């Protein structure tokens, strides 16, 4: 069950039929009825786990991603002058509202925190 994250973010990163979002229900009462039904009907509950074993799980935690990239010897070394541009890119999920106008550049982060 997904509560806080936007549905389209999970839909992009999760296997089909592996979750449901609270916004799929018209009221908390409807959600509660569905949760009770999942508790009573094992076959319906187990449908959310059929994706297991059907592919590879890709860890999207940024620390793990950085670690994997740093230890990948098959990748060529690169130098990035703008970490914001490299890390986020145009296709990264940023929510329904664009916060790019409020972001600070890596230059200011370095000046504020590292110097």
Short mmCIF file of C-alpha atoms in Angstrom, two decimals:
data_model
loop_
_atom_site.label_atom_id
_atom_site.label_comp_id
_atom_site.label_asym_id
_atom_site.label_seq_id
_atom_site.Cartn_x
_atom_site.Cartn_y
_atom_site.Cartn_z
CA UNK A 1 0.00 0.00 0.00
CA UNK A 2 1.39 3.37 -1.01
CA UNK A 3 0.41 6.41 1.00
CA UNK A 4 2.77 9.37 0.61
CA UNK A 5 4.52 8.95 -2.73
CA UNK A 6 2.96 9.92 -6.03
CA UNK A 7 1.38 6.99 -7.86
CA UNK A 8 3.23 7.63 -11.13
CA UNK A 9 6.60 7.43 -9.35
CA UNK A 10 5.82 3.96 -8.04
CA UNK A 11 4.29 2.89 -11.35
CA UNK A 12 7.54 3.74 -13.13
CA UNK A 13 9.73 1.81 -10.70
CA UNK A 14 7.60 -1.09 -9.46
CA UNK A 15 6.44 -4.31 -11.11
CA UNK A 16 2.85 -4.26 -12.37
CA UNK A 17 0.21 -5.35 -9.82
CA UNK A 18 2.70 -5.22 -6.92
CA UNK A 19 1.08 -2.37 -4.99
CA UNK A 20 -1.98 -0.21 -4.65
CA UNK A 21 -2.23 3.47 -3.81
CA UNK A 22 -4.59 5.00 -1.27
CA UNK A 23 -5.74 7.43 -3.97
CA UNK A 24 -7.24 4.43 -5.79
CA UNK A 25 -10.06 4.51 -3.22
CA UNK A 26 -12.79 7.11 -2.88
CA UNK A 27 -12.76 7.15 0.91
CA UNK A 28 -10.91 5.76 3.93
CA UNK A 29 -13.89 3.46 4.42
CA UNK A 30 -13.44 1.98 0.93
CA UNK A 31 -9.74 1.46 1.63
CA UNK A 32 -10.54 -0.26 4.93
CA UNK A 33 -13.02 -2.59 3.19
CA UNK A 34 -10.37 -3.52 0.63
CA UNK A 35 -7.77 -4.17 3.33
CA UNK A 36 -10.21 -6.43 5.19
CA UNK A 37 -10.94 -8.28 1.96
CA UNK A 38 -7.20 -8.77 1.34
CA UNK A 39 -6.91 -10.17 4.86
CA UNK A 40 -9.74 -12.64 4.24
CA UNK A 41 -8.86 -13.73 0.68
CA UNK A 42 -5.37 -15.19 0.42
CA UNK A 43 -5.57 -15.53 -3.37
CA UNK A 44 -6.26 -11.81 -3.77
CA UNK A 45 -3.51 -10.90 -1.29
CA UNK A 46 -1.00 -13.20 -3.00
CA UNK A 47 -1.59 -11.54 -6.38
CA UNK A 48 0.55 -8.66 -5.11
CA UNK A 49 3.52 -11.05 -4.83
CA UNK A 50 3.29 -12.90 -8.15
CA UNK A 51 5.94 -10.61 -9.62
CA UNK A 52 8.60 -12.09 -7.29
CA UNK A 53 11.10 -14.21 -9.17
CA UNK A 54 10.05 -12.84 -12.56
CA UNK A 55 12.89 -10.39 -13.04
CA UNK A 56 15.62 -8.45 -11.38
CA UNK A 57 15.19 -5.96 -8.60
CA UNK A 58 17.11 -2.74 -9.15
CA UNK A 59 18.03 -0.91 -5.99
CA UNK A 60 17.18 2.76 -6.41
CA UNK A 61 18.59 4.06 -3.13
CA UNK A 62 21.04 6.75 -4.12
CA UNK A 63 23.79 5.63 -1.71
CA UNK A 64 23.70 2.11 -3.11
CA UNK A 65 23.61 3.49 -6.64
CA UNK A 66 26.69 5.63 -6.04
CA UNK A 67 28.52 2.74 -4.38
CA UNK A 68 27.74 0.42 -7.30
CA UNK A 69 28.95 3.02 -9.79
CA UNK A 70 32.16 3.64 -7.87
CA UNK A 71 32.97 -0.06 -7.77
CA UNK A 72 32.04 -0.80 -11.38
CA UNK A 73 35.42 -1.22 -13.10
CA UNK A 74 33.82 -1.59 -16.54
CA UNK A 75 32.74 2.06 -16.52
CA UNK A 76 35.03 4.77 -17.86
CA UNK A 77 36.08 7.45 -15.42
CA UNK A 78 34.32 10.79 -15.81
CA UNK A 79 34.56 14.21 -14.22
CA UNK A 80 31.33 16.10 -13.63
CA UNK A 81 31.46 19.84 -13.07
CA UNK A 82 27.73 20.14 -12.28
CA UNK A 83 26.58 17.34 -9.97
CA UNK A 84 22.97 18.55 -10.01
CA UNK A 85 22.76 18.22 -13.79
CA UNK A 86 24.46 14.80 -13.79
CA UNK A 87 22.50 13.34 -10.88
CA UNK A 88 18.99 14.51 -11.60
CA UNK A 89 18.75 14.63 -15.38
CA UNK A 90 15.56 15.49 -17.26
CA UNK A 91 13.76 12.14 -16.71
CA UNK A 92 14.02 11.88 -12.92
CA UNK A 93 10.78 11.86 -10.96
CA UNK A 94 10.48 15.17 -9.10
CA UNK A 95 6.84 15.02 -8.09
CA UNK A 96 3.91 16.87 -9.54
CA UNK A 97 5.36 20.29 -8.86
CA UNK A 98 8.69 21.24 -10.37
CA UNK A 99 11.10 22.24 -7.61
CA UNK A 100 13.97 22.80 -10.02
CA UNK A 101 13.36 26.55 -9.79
CA UNK A 102 14.12 26.34 -6.05
CA UNK A 103 17.15 24.06 -6.16
CA UNK A 104 20.60 25.28 -5.33
CA UNK A 105 23.54 24.54 -7.56
CA UNK A 106 26.36 22.30 -6.44
CA UNK A 107 28.61 25.40 -6.43
CA UNK A 108 26.60 26.92 -3.57
CA UNK A 109 26.43 23.65 -1.69
CA UNK A 110 30.21 23.36 -1.83
CA UNK A 111 30.67 26.98 -0.74
CA UNK A 112 28.19 26.69 2.15
CA UNK A 113 29.10 23.29 3.52
CA UNK A 114 32.57 22.32 2.38
CA UNK A 115 34.60 25.54 2.48
#
